[in-house]
């Protein structure tokens, strides 16, 4: 970064301020280096916990890949081409070394974020999280805990379904059938029903009943315009 920034200043001087796209790329380089170093510093200062390792690796892989992308763009757009080619040989002697986070790492991070854990609590420290069920954030948080609590019982239902013990398709009927056959007990039934209720609650979209009259009026207006157009054409 330092070598490329010095080369840009040496060749462009004060005009670098006016070449906003190039200066923005330099800003991207610096910001991604800062993010990567901040993530690494936090990981070390918090004791290099094993459950934080996927989060730290993902942040570093993503930041360094973005850094590389910005640096490549800067070199491709530097006006003094001989210097740009020379810099490319120096900074990328064997090609592009950094890659986006792998799918496997994505999955590890997703499991951490979607499961209540100390790693998730540390990551969300300082973020507003509420348990108020009247707020969307509170509903999402409650649904997360409920769905995780119900996960083992859902696996039981899936196994019974694959074995041909259960015939229902709807989750509510499936739960009732499983209880009647002794596959689930009452406590597990309550856990599953609560998870299903909260899951349905958070995926619902807003409805606006007062828009019905407006939609009807719009349809009438469109019909009148269509009739007038037909008369004009006749």
Coordinates of C-alpha atoms in Angstrom, one line a residue:
X1 CA 0.0 0.0 0.0
X2 CA 2.7 2.5 1.0
X3 CA 4.7 1.8 -2.2
X4 CA 1.6 2.2 -4.4
X5 CA 0.5 5.4 -2.6
X6 CA 3.9 6.9 -2.9
X7 CA 4.0 6.1 -6.6
X8 CA 0.6 7.7 -7.2
X9 CA 1.7 10.9 -5.4
X10 CA 5.0 10.9 -7.3
X11 CA 3.4 10.7 -10.7
X12 CA 0.1 12.6 -10.1
X13 CA 1.1 15.1 -7.4
X14 CA -1.7 17.5 -6.5
X15 CA -3.9 16.3 -9.4
X16 CA -4.6 13.1 -7.4
X17 CA -7.2 15.1 -5.4
X18 CA -9.0 15.8 -8.7
X19 CA -8.9 12.2 -9.8
X20 CA -11.5 11.1 -7.3
X21 CA -11.8 7.5 -8.5
X22 CA -8.1 6.9 -7.9
X23 CA -8.1 8.6 -4.6
X24 CA -11.2 6.6 -3.6
X25 CA -9.4 3.4 -4.4
X26 CA -6.5 4.5 -2.2
X27 CA -9.1 5.1 0.5
X28 CA -10.5 1.5 0.0
X29 CA -7.0 0.1 0.4
X30 CA -6.4 1.9 3.6
X31 CA -9.8 1.2 5.1
X32 CA -9.6 -2.6 4.4
X33 CA -6.2 -2.8 5.9
X34 CA -7.6 -1.0 9.0
X35 CA -10.5 -3.4 9.2
X36 CA -8.2 -6.4 8.9
X37 CA -5.8 -5.1 11.6
X38 CA -8.6 -4.2 13.9
X39 CA -10.2 -7.6 13.7
X40 CA -6.9 -9.3 14.3
X41 CA -6.1 -7.1 17.3
X42 CA -9.5 -7.8 18.8
X43 CA -9.1 -11.5 18.3
X44 CA -5.7 -11.5 20.1
X45 CA -6.8 -9.2 22.9
X46 CA -9.8 -11.4 23.7
X47 CA -7.6 -14.4 24.2
X48 CA -7.6 -16.0 20.7
X49 CA -10.7 -18.1 21.5
X50 CA -11.3 -21.1 19.3
X51 CA -15.0 -20.3 18.7
X52 CA -14.0 -16.8 17.5
X53 CA -11.5 -18.2 14.9
X54 CA -14.0 -18.6 12.0
X55 CA -15.2 -15.0 12.5
X56 CA -11.7 -13.7 12.5
X57 CA -10.6 -15.7 9.5
X58 CA -13.7 -14.6 7.5
X59 CA -13.1 -10.9 8.3
X60 CA -9.4 -11.2 7.3
X61 CA -10.2 -13.1 4.1
X62 CA -12.9 -10.7 3.1
X63 CA -10.9 -7.5 3.9
X64 CA -7.7 -8.8 2.1
X65 CA -9.7 -9.8 -0.9
X66 CA -11.3 -6.4 -1.1
X67 CA -7.9 -4.8 -0.6
X68 CA -6.5 -6.9 -3.5
X69 CA -9.5 -5.9 -5.7
X70 CA -9.0 -2.2 -5.0
X71 CA -5.2 -2.4 -5.6
X72 CA -5.7 -4.2 -8.9
X73 CA -8.2 -1.5 -10.0
X74 CA -5.8 1.2 -9.0
X75 CA -2.9 -0.3 -11.0
X76 CA -5.2 -0.8 -14.0
X77 CA -6.2 2.9 -14.0
X78 CA -2.9 4.7 -13.1
X79 CA -2.2 7.0 -16.0
X80 CA 1.5 6.4 -16.2
X81 CA 1.4 2.8 -17.5
X82 CA 5.1 1.8 -17.4
X83 CA 5.1 2.5 -13.7
X84 CA 1.8 0.7 -13.2
X85 CA 3.2 -2.4 -14.9
X86 CA 6.4 -2.3 -12.8
X87 CA 4.3 -2.0 -9.6
X88 CA 2.1 -4.9 -10.6
X89 CA 5.2 -7.1 -11.0
X90 CA 6.4 -6.0 -7.5
X91 CA 3.1 -6.3 -5.6
X92 CA 1.7 -9.3 -7.5
X93 CA 4.8 -11.3 -8.5
X94 CA 2.9 -14.6 -8.5
X95 CA -0.6 -13.4 -9.4
X96 CA -3.5 -12.6 -7.0
X97 CA -2.8 -14.3 -3.7
X98 CA -6.0 -13.6 -1.8
X99 CA -9.4 -15.2 -2.3
X100 CA -13.0 -14.7 -1.0
X101 CA -14.0 -16.6 2.1
X102 CA -14.8 -20.2 1.2
X103 CA -18.3 -21.7 1.4
X104 CA -17.1 -23.9 4.3
X105 CA -16.0 -20.8 6.2
X106 CA -19.3 -19.1 5.3
X107 CA -21.2 -22.0 6.8
X108 CA -19.1 -22.0 10.0
X109 CA -19.8 -18.2 10.5
X110 CA -23.5 -18.7 9.7
X111 CA -23.8 -21.4 12.4
X112 CA -22.1 -19.1 14.9
X113 CA -24.5 -16.2 14.1
X114 CA -27.6 -18.3 14.1
X115 CA -27.0 -20.1 17.4
X116 CA -27.1 -18.6 20.8
X117 CA -23.5 -18.7 22.1
X118 CA -20.8 -16.7 23.8
X119 CA -19.1 -16.0 20.5
X120 CA -22.4 -14.4 19.2
X121 CA -22.8 -12.4 22.4
X122 CA -19.3 -11.0 22.1
X123 CA -19.8 -10.2 18.5
X124 CA -23.1 -8.3 19.2
X125 CA -21.8 -6.5 22.3
X126 CA -22.7 -2.9 22.2
X127 CA -25.5 -3.5 19.6
X128 CA -29.1 -2.7 20.6
X129 CA -30.9 -6.0 21.2
X130 CA -34.3 -6.0 22.8
X131 CA -36.6 -8.6 24.2
X132 CA -39.7 -6.4 23.6
X133 CA -42.1 -8.5 21.6
X134 CA -43.7 -5.3 20.2
X135 CA -40.5 -4.5 18.3
X136 CA -39.3 -6.4 15.3
X137 CA -35.8 -6.9 16.7
X138 CA -37.3 -8.5 19.8
X139 CA -39.4 -10.8 17.8
X140 CA -36.5 -11.9 15.7
X141 CA -34.3 -12.6 18.8
X142 CA -37.1 -14.6 20.5
X143 CA -37.7 -16.6 17.3
X144 CA -34.0 -17.4 17.1
X145 CA -33.9 -18.9 20.6
X146 CA -37.2 -20.7 20.0
X147 CA -36.2 -22.3 16.7
X148 CA -32.9 -23.4 18.1
X149 CA -34.6 -25.0 21.1
X150 CA -37.0 -26.8 18.8
X151 CA -34.3 -28.1 16.4
X152 CA -33.8 -31.5 18.0
X153 CA -37.6 -32.1 18.0
X154 CA -37.9 -31.1 14.4
X155 CA -35.2 -33.7 13.6
X156 CA -37.3 -36.3 15.4
X157 CA -40.3 -35.4 13.2
X158 CA -38.2 -35.6 10.0
X159 CA -36.9 -39.1 11.0
X160 CA -40.4 -40.3 11.7
X161 CA -41.7 -38.8 8.5
X162 CA -38.9 -40.6 6.5
X163 CA -39.8 -43.8 8.3
X164 CA -43.4 -43.5 7.1
X165 CA -44.8 -43.1 10.7
X166 CA -46.3 -39.7 10.0
X167 CA -48.6 -38.9 7.1
X168 CA -49.5 -35.2 7.7
X169 CA -47.9 -32.4 5.6
X170 CA -48.8 -29.3 7.6
X171 CA -46.5 -28.8 10.6
X172 CA -49.3 -28.3 13.0
X173 CA -51.0 -31.5 12.0
X174 CA -47.7 -33.2 11.9
X175 CA -47.0 -32.2 15.6
X176 CA -50.5 -33.4 16.7
X177 CA -50.1 -36.7 14.9
X178 CA -46.7 -37.2 16.4
X179 CA -48.1 -36.6 19.9
X180 CA -51.0 -39.0 19.3
X181 CA -48.5 -41.7 18.3
X182 CA -46.2 -41.1 21.3
X183 CA -43.3 -39.9 19.1
X184 CA -43.4 -36.5 21.0
X185 CA -44.4 -35.7 24.5
X186 CA -46.5 -32.6 25.6
X187 CA -43.4 -30.6 26.5
X188 CA -41.8 -31.1 23.1
X189 CA -45.2 -30.3 21.4
X190 CA -45.3 -26.9 23.2
X191 CA -41.7 -26.1 22.2
X192 CA -42.4 -26.9 18.5
X193 CA -45.7 -25.0 18.5
X194 CA -44.1 -21.9 20.0
X195 CA -41.2 -22.1 17.5
X196 CA -43.7 -22.4 14.7
X197 CA -45.8 -19.5 16.0
X198 CA -42.7 -17.2 16.3
X199 CA -41.3 -18.3 13.0
X200 CA -44.6 -17.4 11.2
X201 CA -44.8 -14.1 13.1
X202 CA -41.4 -12.8 11.9
X203 CA -41.9 -13.8 8.3
X204 CA -45.3 -12.0 8.0
X205 CA -45.4 -8.9 5.8
X206 CA -47.2 -5.7 6.7
X207 CA -50.8 -5.5 5.5
X208 CA -52.6 -2.2 4.9
X209 CA -56.4 -2.8 4.9
X210 CA -57.2 0.8 4.0
X211 CA -55.5 0.4 0.7
X212 CA -58.4 -1.8 -0.5
X213 CA -60.6 1.2 -1.4
X214 CA -57.7 2.9 -3.1
X215 CA -57.0 -0.2 -5.2
X216 CA -60.6 -0.4 -6.2
X217 CA -60.7 3.3 -7.2
X218 CA -57.5 2.8 -9.2
X219 CA -59.1 -0.1 -11.1
X220 CA -62.2 2.0 -11.9
X221 CA -60.1 4.9 -13.1
X222 CA -58.1 2.5 -15.3
X223 CA -61.3 1.1 -16.8
X224 CA -62.6 4.5 -17.6
X225 CA -59.4 5.5 -19.3
X226 CA -59.5 2.3 -21.4
X227 CA -63.1 3.1 -22.5
X228 CA -62.2 6.6 -23.5
X229 CA -59.2 5.4 -25.5
X230 CA -61.4 2.9 -27.3
X231 CA -63.9 5.7 -28.2
X232 CA -61.2 7.9 -29.4
X233 CA -59.8 5.2 -31.6
X234 CA -63.3 4.6 -33.0

